[in-house]
């Protein structure tokens, strides 16, 4: 392999699985391979739902060992991204005080009302630009009993600390806490003070591309890697990394990062902090190079994942083939409804929502699956249309990245619903964005546009043209809203 080609390990942790990928980057090449994949299985204990963060860290070490074996013990850098909002608390000696609480835990029930009594929702949005979600870090901190805590590290920062001994708070993930001002890209001190949140709990902010330390000698010994191996801060919120890997040219594009969640929106130069934007529940999270990820969270393929689990894990390919034969838009649900957030009984809950809205009740797995996919496409359509209007930012194409790109039916339905071409790929967008930031930090890739150009030239992409009558989608939306 050419000496100009570097190898980067991307640790990419999702809500249901983790993976360590190896990206090999050269001036005109970008190859990604999987070194190790492992399950991320939360644990319910008497106190509530918790992340098994020690098992996750073990998976990371196993993955780095496997990545090093591919490269003869050598890696040029490591970067970590994960889901947002959750964190671990450390004591004065840097020891973890307990397993991090899962964002689907019930402890934040009713907390928003308590927060809004002190900082009204409109003021909170104007200060932080974050959409309401019951699990935002701010609400978790108001609910938290922080006895003995001296440091708070978001999940990727916690794992980075264990790898390097160095503490920091990466900015793109910090922007999901509802404690960052998206205009200044720094802490919202007034918000924290009014709610009694000590920002001194957070380690200093890091930017994507900043050095985050080197692997500790004990980590090198356990993984068999040859040091020194630097750790680079990437867009540590997985959506920030995924958006960095959207293979777009120009500015007139929307993106949908699909997986357990669907994150649908635009890349902007400045936040949209209007009251109308807040009412539409759009969020302003921070991205690379001064960008803003203006998007809406939609429940995503979580709905289908939970149904498949309830059905005993049938063959997904066959299920999707059968769903494609079910009449379109027969029944739809609101894929952004917080009532679908908790696990369990998902097929029954979808059926109940259809029954309550007076629509035909899906019965078979194929009917429920078609209901879910039609509903997700409808939610994608609504988010893309409203984002364009609220931000005054028209688009010509929708880029779908992430695990949902494997679902050709969902991609085609999204094109049909939006009335715009959909370009699907790359599938491992978060890992690729992670790798590109590391490569940029080491001088192999230029700016954001240069990284996207490299992606377009090296990654497989599939284009879906819109089909059918868009009026059918407007009618289905009207059934949900009663208009």
Short mmCIF file of N, CA, C and O in Angstrom, two decimals, residues 32-87:
data_model
loop_
_atom_site.label_atom_id
_atom_site.label_comp_id
_atom_site.label_asym_id
_atom_site.label_seq_id
_atom_site.Cartn_x
_atom_site.Cartn_y
_atom_site.Cartn_z
N UNK A 32 -13.50 1.62 3.16
CA UNK A 32 -13.95 1.35 4.53
C UNK A 32 -14.20 -0.13 4.69
O UNK A 32 -14.86 -0.76 3.86
N UNK A 33 -13.69 -0.69 5.77
CA UNK A 33 -13.94 -2.10 6.05
C UNK A 33 -14.27 -2.26 7.52
O UNK A 33 -13.85 -1.47 8.37
N UNK A 34 -15.04 -3.28 7.82
CA UNK A 34 -15.46 -3.53 9.20
C UNK A 34 -14.44 -4.42 9.90
O UNK A 34 -14.13 -5.51 9.42
N UNK A 35 -13.93 -3.95 11.03
CA UNK A 35 -13.00 -4.76 11.82
C UNK A 35 -13.73 -5.57 12.88
O UNK A 35 -13.37 -6.72 13.15
N UNK A 36 -14.78 -4.98 13.47
CA UNK A 36 -15.46 -5.68 14.56
C UNK A 36 -16.82 -5.03 14.78
O UNK A 36 -16.95 -3.80 14.70
N UNK A 37 -17.82 -5.84 15.05
CA UNK A 37 -19.17 -5.36 15.35
C UNK A 37 -19.65 -6.05 16.62
O UNK A 37 -19.38 -7.23 16.83
N UNK A 38 -20.36 -5.32 17.44
CA UNK A 38 -20.81 -5.89 18.71
C UNK A 38 -22.16 -5.29 19.09
O UNK A 38 -22.55 -4.21 18.63
N UNK A 39 -22.87 -6.02 19.93
CA UNK A 39 -24.21 -5.63 20.35
C UNK A 39 -24.13 -4.55 21.42
O UNK A 39 -23.25 -4.57 22.29
N UNK A 40 -25.01 -3.59 21.35
CA UNK A 40 -25.18 -2.60 22.42
C UNK A 40 -26.53 -2.90 23.06
O UNK A 40 -27.58 -2.50 22.55
N UNK A 41 -26.50 -3.62 24.17
CA UNK A 41 -27.74 -4.09 24.79
C UNK A 41 -27.92 -3.41 26.15
O UNK A 41 -27.18 -3.72 27.10
N UNK A 42 -28.85 -2.47 26.27
CA UNK A 42 -29.09 -1.84 27.57
C UNK A 42 -29.58 -2.86 28.60
O UNK A 42 -30.04 -3.96 28.25
N UNK A 43 -29.50 -2.48 29.85
CA UNK A 43 -29.88 -3.36 30.95
C UNK A 43 -30.89 -2.64 31.84
O UNK A 43 -30.68 -1.49 32.22
N UNK A 44 -31.98 -3.33 32.15
CA UNK A 44 -32.97 -2.76 33.07
C UNK A 44 -32.71 -3.30 34.47
O UNK A 44 -32.78 -4.50 34.71
N UNK A 45 -32.39 -2.41 35.38
CA UNK A 45 -32.17 -2.76 36.78
C UNK A 45 -33.27 -2.11 37.61
O UNK A 45 -34.08 -1.34 37.07
N UNK A 46 -33.36 -2.40 38.92
CA UNK A 46 -34.44 -1.80 39.71
C UNK A 46 -34.51 -0.28 39.62
O UNK A 46 -35.60 0.30 39.70
N UNK A 47 -33.35 0.37 39.42
CA UNK A 47 -33.35 1.83 39.36
C UNK A 47 -33.80 2.36 38.01
O UNK A 47 -34.08 3.56 37.88
N UNK A 48 -33.84 1.50 36.97
CA UNK A 48 -34.28 1.97 35.67
C UNK A 48 -33.44 1.38 34.55
O UNK A 48 -32.71 0.40 34.73
N UNK A 49 -33.51 2.01 33.38
CA UNK A 49 -32.83 1.52 32.18
C UNK A 49 -31.45 2.15 32.09
O UNK A 49 -31.31 3.38 32.16
N UNK A 50 -30.41 1.32 31.92
CA UNK A 50 -29.04 1.79 31.93
C UNK A 50 -28.27 1.25 30.72
O UNK A 50 -28.58 0.17 30.21
N UNK A 51 -27.25 2.00 30.29
CA UNK A 51 -26.32 1.52 29.27
C UNK A 51 -25.25 0.66 29.93
O UNK A 51 -24.72 1.02 30.98
N UNK A 52 -24.93 -0.45 29.30
CA UNK A 52 -23.83 -1.29 29.79
C UNK A 52 -22.54 -0.75 29.19
O UNK A 52 -21.98 -1.31 28.25
N UNK A 53 -22.06 0.35 29.77
CA UNK A 53 -20.95 1.07 29.16
C UNK A 53 -19.63 0.30 29.25
O UNK A 53 -18.75 0.46 28.41
N UNK A 54 -19.50 -0.57 30.26
CA UNK A 54 -18.28 -1.38 30.36
C UNK A 54 -18.23 -2.40 29.22
O UNK A 54 -17.16 -2.65 28.65
N UNK A 55 -19.37 -2.98 28.88
CA UNK A 55 -19.40 -3.89 27.74
C UNK A 55 -19.09 -3.14 26.44
O UNK A 55 -18.40 -3.66 25.56
N UNK A 56 -19.60 -1.91 26.33
CA UNK A 56 -19.29 -1.10 25.16
C UNK A 56 -17.79 -0.84 25.05
O UNK A 56 -17.20 -0.95 23.97
N UNK A 57 -17.17 -0.48 26.17
CA UNK A 57 -15.74 -0.22 26.16
C UNK A 57 -14.96 -1.48 25.80
O UNK A 57 -14.00 -1.44 25.03
N UNK A 58 -15.43 -2.62 26.32
CA UNK A 58 -14.80 -3.89 25.94
C UNK A 58 -14.92 -4.13 24.45
O UNK A 58 -13.97 -4.60 23.80
N UNK A 59 -16.07 -3.81 23.86
CA UNK A 59 -16.24 -3.94 22.42
C UNK A 59 -15.31 -3.03 21.64
O UNK A 59 -14.79 -3.40 20.58
N UNK A 60 -15.10 -1.82 22.16
CA UNK A 60 -14.17 -0.88 21.51
C UNK A 60 -12.75 -1.45 21.52
O UNK A 60 -12.05 -1.43 20.51
N UNK A 61 -12.32 -1.98 22.67
CA UNK A 61 -10.98 -2.55 22.76
C UNK A 61 -10.83 -3.74 21.82
O UNK A 61 -9.81 -3.88 21.13
N UNK A 62 -11.86 -4.59 21.79
CA UNK A 62 -11.81 -5.73 20.87
C UNK A 62 -11.71 -5.24 19.43
O UNK A 62 -10.99 -5.82 18.60
N UNK A 63 -12.45 -4.18 19.11
CA UNK A 63 -12.43 -3.65 17.77
C UNK A 63 -11.09 -3.04 17.39
O UNK A 63 -10.61 -3.22 16.27
N UNK A 64 -10.47 -2.33 18.33
CA UNK A 64 -9.15 -1.77 18.05
C UNK A 64 -8.11 -2.88 17.88
O UNK A 64 -7.21 -2.76 17.04
N UNK A 65 -8.27 -3.94 18.64
CA UNK A 65 -7.35 -5.08 18.48
C UNK A 65 -7.51 -5.68 17.08
O UNK A 65 -6.52 -5.96 16.40
N UNK A 66 -8.77 -5.83 16.65
CA UNK A 66 -9.02 -6.39 15.32
C UNK A 66 -8.55 -5.43 14.23
O UNK A 66 -8.00 -5.85 13.21
N UNK A 67 -8.76 -4.13 14.45
CA UNK A 67 -8.31 -3.15 13.46
C UNK A 67 -6.80 -3.17 13.33
O UNK A 67 -6.25 -3.10 12.22
N UNK A 68 -6.11 -3.27 14.44
CA UNK A 68 -4.66 -3.32 14.40
C UNK A 68 -4.15 -4.57 13.73
O UNK A 68 -3.13 -4.54 13.02
N UNK A 69 -4.86 -5.68 13.93
CA UNK A 69 -4.45 -6.93 13.29
C UNK A 69 -4.51 -6.81 11.77
O UNK A 69 -3.67 -7.36 11.05
N UNK A 70 -5.50 -6.04 11.28
CA UNK A 70 -5.59 -5.80 9.83
C UNK A 70 -4.40 -5.01 9.32
O UNK A 70 -3.99 -5.15 8.17
N UNK A 71 -3.86 -4.14 10.19
CA UNK A 71 -2.83 -3.22 9.75
C UNK A 71 -1.47 -3.55 10.35
O UNK A 71 -0.60 -2.68 10.46
N UNK A 72 -1.27 -4.77 10.80
CA UNK A 72 0.02 -5.15 11.36
C UNK A 72 0.36 -4.42 12.63
O UNK A 72 1.53 -4.16 12.91
N UNK A 73 -0.67 -4.07 13.42
CA UNK A 73 -0.45 -3.39 14.69
C UNK A 73 -0.38 -1.89 14.59
O UNK A 73 -0.18 -1.22 15.60
N UNK A 74 -0.59 -1.33 13.40
CA UNK A 74 -0.46 0.11 13.24
C UNK A 74 -1.76 0.79 12.85
O UNK A 74 -2.49 0.30 11.99
N UNK A 75 -2.07 1.92 13.48
CA UNK A 75 -3.16 2.80 13.09
C UNK A 75 -2.64 4.22 13.16
O UNK A 75 -1.82 4.56 14.03
N UNK A 76 -3.12 5.07 12.26
CA UNK A 76 -2.66 6.45 12.25
C UNK A 76 -3.48 7.35 13.17
O UNK A 76 -3.03 8.43 13.54
N UNK A 77 -4.69 6.91 13.54
CA UNK A 77 -5.52 7.69 14.47
C UNK A 77 -6.76 6.88 14.80
O UNK A 77 -7.12 5.92 14.10
N UNK A 78 -7.43 7.28 15.89
CA UNK A 78 -8.70 6.69 16.32
C UNK A 78 -9.67 7.84 16.59
O UNK A 78 -9.28 8.89 17.13
N UNK A 79 -10.93 7.68 16.20
CA UNK A 79 -11.97 8.66 16.51
C UNK A 79 -13.23 7.95 16.96
O UNK A 79 -13.51 6.83 16.52
N UNK A 80 -14.02 8.58 17.83
CA UNK A 80 -15.22 7.95 18.40
C UNK A 80 -16.42 8.85 18.18
O UNK A 80 -16.39 10.05 18.49
N UNK A 81 -17.51 8.26 17.65
CA UNK A 81 -18.80 8.95 17.63
C UNK A 81 -19.85 8.03 18.22
O UNK A 81 -19.68 6.81 18.27
N UNK A 82 -20.96 8.62 18.68
CA UNK A 82 -22.03 7.80 19.28
C UNK A 82 -23.34 8.56 19.19
O UNK A 82 -23.41 9.68 18.67
N UNK A 83 -24.38 7.96 19.75
CA UNK A 83 -25.65 8.65 19.89
C UNK A 83 -25.46 9.84 20.84
O UNK A 83 -24.44 9.98 21.52
N UNK A 84 -26.46 10.71 20.91
CA UNK A 84 -26.34 11.97 21.65
C UNK A 84 -26.93 11.86 23.05
O UNK A 84 -27.43 10.82 23.46
N UNK A 85 -26.85 12.95 23.76
CA UNK A 85 -27.53 13.36 25.01
C UNK A 85 -27.09 12.61 26.27
O UNK A 85 -27.13 13.18 27.36
N UNK A 86 -26.69 11.34 26.21
CA UNK A 86 -26.40 10.58 27.43
C UNK A 86 -24.96 10.79 27.88
O UNK A 86 -24.08 11.17 27.10
N UNK A 87 -24.71 10.49 29.15
CA UNK A 87 -23.43 10.84 29.76
C UNK A 87 -23.13 9.94 30.95
O UNK A 87 -24.00 9.25 31.49
#
